[in-house]
Amino acid sequence: MLTPLGFSLLRHLADGQFHSGEDLAAKVGLTRARVSQVLKDAEAAGLALERIKGRGYRLTEAPDFLDAKKVQARLGVLAAERGVPFALGVEVVDQVDSTSSELMRRVQRRDVHGVALAAEWQTAGRGRRGRTWTAIAGGSLTFSLGWRFEQGAGFLAGLSLAIGVAVVRALEADGFRDIALKWPNDVIHRHMKVGGILIDLNGDALGPTTTVIGVGLNVRLPRAARADIHVPVTDLTTVAGKRAPPIDRNRLLAGLLAELASVLETYANEGFAPFAAEWQHRHAYQGKPVRLLLPDGATVTGKVAGVDASGALVLADGPRRARFLSGEITLRRA
Ligand code: BTN
């Protein structure tokens, strides 16, 4: 897999022209020997590189870099198809600690409404409940979108579930099958995690609130990386199947942003209620017996009755019903 340094080098080579080892080394501040090693790793990761003595290196096939212009162009196509413009700013960086942390820092200085930030590589990706989020340079899609709501945090309780609906809709529209949700907002395929959603909030209790919606999807996750992750995981390449064409992350990102913008606009007016039935339909555990692990270590069992209008999970134990709030609970198959 590619390292962030590999990305910087490959971006210099993305013009399809020859670049000498000296030239590349000077551009990224490495020795020539290191440049040669990084490019060998890039080749091992599947990139087609041509080397000619005296001329240098050239990429023979354009790699699938994230590219803000390509994402905007695809958003334009989607907007024309749907008859609605998407007023979204798209920014792509090679490396950042976390796209969500970066947008949250910016919230202090400027409006991030409609700003999408995607990164090839996150050095400190954050997952839910203080966990880290493992992503692979070039093998993941990691991005965050800023969105401003007039309402306060109470109104936004079901937002992360609605975002789950948007992500599954977008993946389905791009041809991925059997993608489902696991409460509160894991994106799964046959009980294995393929993506996650993290929402950060900034604002007053009664509003307005700026949210930063972080989405991480596994696109090509090597076996070694899977071992570091505490839950069963899969990637979209596996979901798509062996005969499927390579995944176009720019197209995928545009589809996700378009669907997110549409869901966020509806949510701002109507909250979670219009998404509750679809969410339940897409929940892999709907009607199933489950065990919830509570933050204090206690466990609760019951049958999933569904989610209520605020996105709380409702468990049925005989005639009794109990509600559990998003973010507090880990859900396992009973
Ligand atoms: C989870 O734990 O399931 C949520 C994972 C969310 C990861 C994404 S990747 C883009 C954004 N930046 C982060 O640091 N986290 C989110």
PDB file of C-alpha atoms in Angstrom, residues 128 155-169 180-187 196-199 213 260 263-264 267 271-283 286 304 306-314 324-328 331:
ATOM      1  CA  ARG A 128     -16.828   6.612  17.693  1.00  0.00           C
ATOM      2  CA  PHE A 155     -33.042  18.078  17.412  1.00  0.00           C
ATOM      3  CA  LEU A 156     -29.884  16.451  16.021  1.00  0.00           C
ATOM      4  CA  ALA A 157     -30.124  13.251  18.113  1.00  0.00           C
ATOM      5  CA  GLY A 158     -31.141  11.161  15.107  1.00  0.00           C
ATOM      6  CA  LEU A 159     -28.795  12.840  12.632  1.00  0.00           C
ATOM      7  CA  SER A 160     -26.155  10.124  12.630  1.00  0.00           C
ATOM      8  CA  LEU A 161     -28.810   7.529  11.760  1.00  0.00           C
ATOM      9  CA  ALA A 162     -30.133   9.656   8.899  1.00  0.00           C
ATOM     10  CA  ILE A 163     -26.554   9.943   7.624  1.00  0.00           C
ATOM     11  CA  GLY A 164     -26.383   6.138   7.655  1.00  0.00           C
ATOM     12  CA  VAL A 165     -29.400   6.087   5.342  1.00  0.00           C
ATOM     13  CA  ALA A 166     -27.673   8.554   2.989  1.00  0.00           C
ATOM     14  CA  VAL A 167     -24.478   6.465   2.881  1.00  0.00           C
ATOM     15  CA  VAL A 168     -26.320   3.221   2.108  1.00  0.00           C
ATOM     16  CA  ARG A 169     -28.438   4.947  -0.573  1.00  0.00           C
ATOM     17  CA  ALA A 180     -27.008  -2.533   5.643  1.00  0.00           C
ATOM     18  CA  LEU A 181     -26.846  -0.574   8.888  1.00  0.00           C
ATOM     19  CA  LYS A 182     -26.093  -1.605  12.427  1.00  0.00           C
ATOM     20  CA  TRP A 183     -27.368   0.678  15.164  1.00  0.00           C
ATOM     21  CA  PRO A 184     -26.467   3.399  15.633  1.00  0.00           C
ATOM     22  CA  ASN A 185     -24.541   3.978  12.429  1.00  0.00           C
ATOM     23  CA  ASP A 186     -22.156   1.226  11.361  1.00  0.00           C
ATOM     24  CA  VAL A 187     -22.272   0.521   7.647  1.00  0.00           C
ATOM     25  CA  GLY A 196     -18.448   4.215   9.934  1.00  0.00           C
ATOM     26  CA  ILE A 197     -19.923   7.626  10.670  1.00  0.00           C
ATOM     27  CA  LEU A 198     -18.823  10.129  13.287  1.00  0.00           C
ATOM     28  CA  ILE A 199     -20.679  13.353  14.074  1.00  0.00           C
ATOM     29  CA  ILE A 213     -20.120  14.719   9.561  1.00  0.00           C
ATOM     30  CA  LEU A 260     -25.711  13.620   2.159  1.00  0.00           C
ATOM     31  CA  VAL A 263     -30.662  14.080   3.423  1.00  0.00           C
ATOM     32  CA  LEU A 264     -29.251  17.015   5.429  1.00  0.00           C
ATOM     33  CA  TYR A 267     -33.349  16.683   8.144  1.00  0.00           C
ATOM     34  CA  GLY A 271     -35.719  15.913  11.653  1.00  0.00           C
ATOM     35  CA  PHE A 272     -35.291  12.130  11.751  1.00  0.00           C
ATOM     36  CA  ALA A 273     -38.982  11.162  11.405  1.00  0.00           C
ATOM     37  CA  PRO A 274     -39.010  10.916   7.555  1.00  0.00           C
ATOM     38  CA  PHE A 275     -36.032   8.510   7.702  1.00  0.00           C
ATOM     39  CA  ALA A 276     -37.179   6.223  10.546  1.00  0.00           C
ATOM     40  CA  ALA A 277     -39.024   3.646   8.400  1.00  0.00           C
ATOM     41  CA  GLU A 278     -36.221   3.436   5.816  1.00  0.00           C
ATOM     42  CA  TRP A 279     -33.617   3.186   8.571  1.00  0.00           C
ATOM     43  CA  GLN A 280     -35.481   0.234  10.133  1.00  0.00           C
ATOM     44  CA  HIS A 281     -35.834  -1.421   6.759  1.00  0.00           C
ATOM     45  CA  ARG A 282     -32.068  -1.107   6.273  1.00  0.00           C
ATOM     46  CA  HIS A 283     -31.208  -2.258   9.820  1.00  0.00           C
ATOM     47  CA  GLN A 286     -34.498  -5.326  12.832  1.00  0.00           C
ATOM     48  CA  VAL A 304     -35.038  -4.994  18.226  1.00  0.00           C
ATOM     49  CA  GLY A 306     -36.956  -0.451  15.900  1.00  0.00           C
ATOM     50  CA  VAL A 307     -35.853   3.129  16.446  1.00  0.00           C
ATOM     51  CA  ASP A 308     -38.000   5.995  17.704  1.00  0.00           C
ATOM     52  CA  ALA A 309     -38.305   9.440  16.155  1.00  0.00           C
ATOM     53  CA  SER A 310     -35.144  10.640  17.945  1.00  0.00           C
ATOM     54  CA  GLY A 311     -33.065   7.707  16.703  1.00  0.00           C
ATOM     55  CA  ALA A 312     -33.044   5.838  20.034  1.00  0.00           C
ATOM     56  CA  LEU A 313     -32.984   2.041  19.727  1.00  0.00           C
ATOM     57  CA  VAL A 314     -36.142   0.420  21.089  1.00  0.00           C
ATOM     58  CA  PHE A 324     -31.400   3.268  24.382  1.00  0.00           C
ATOM     59  CA  LEU A 325     -29.736   6.428  23.216  1.00  0.00           C
ATOM     60  CA  SER A 326     -27.304   6.619  20.350  1.00  0.00           C
ATOM     61  CA  GLY A 327     -23.651   6.549  21.230  1.00  0.00           C
ATOM     62  CA  GLU A 328     -23.896   4.672  24.520  1.00  0.00           C
ATOM     63  CA  LEU A 331     -24.746  -3.927  19.646  1.00  0.00           C
TER      64      LEU A 331
END
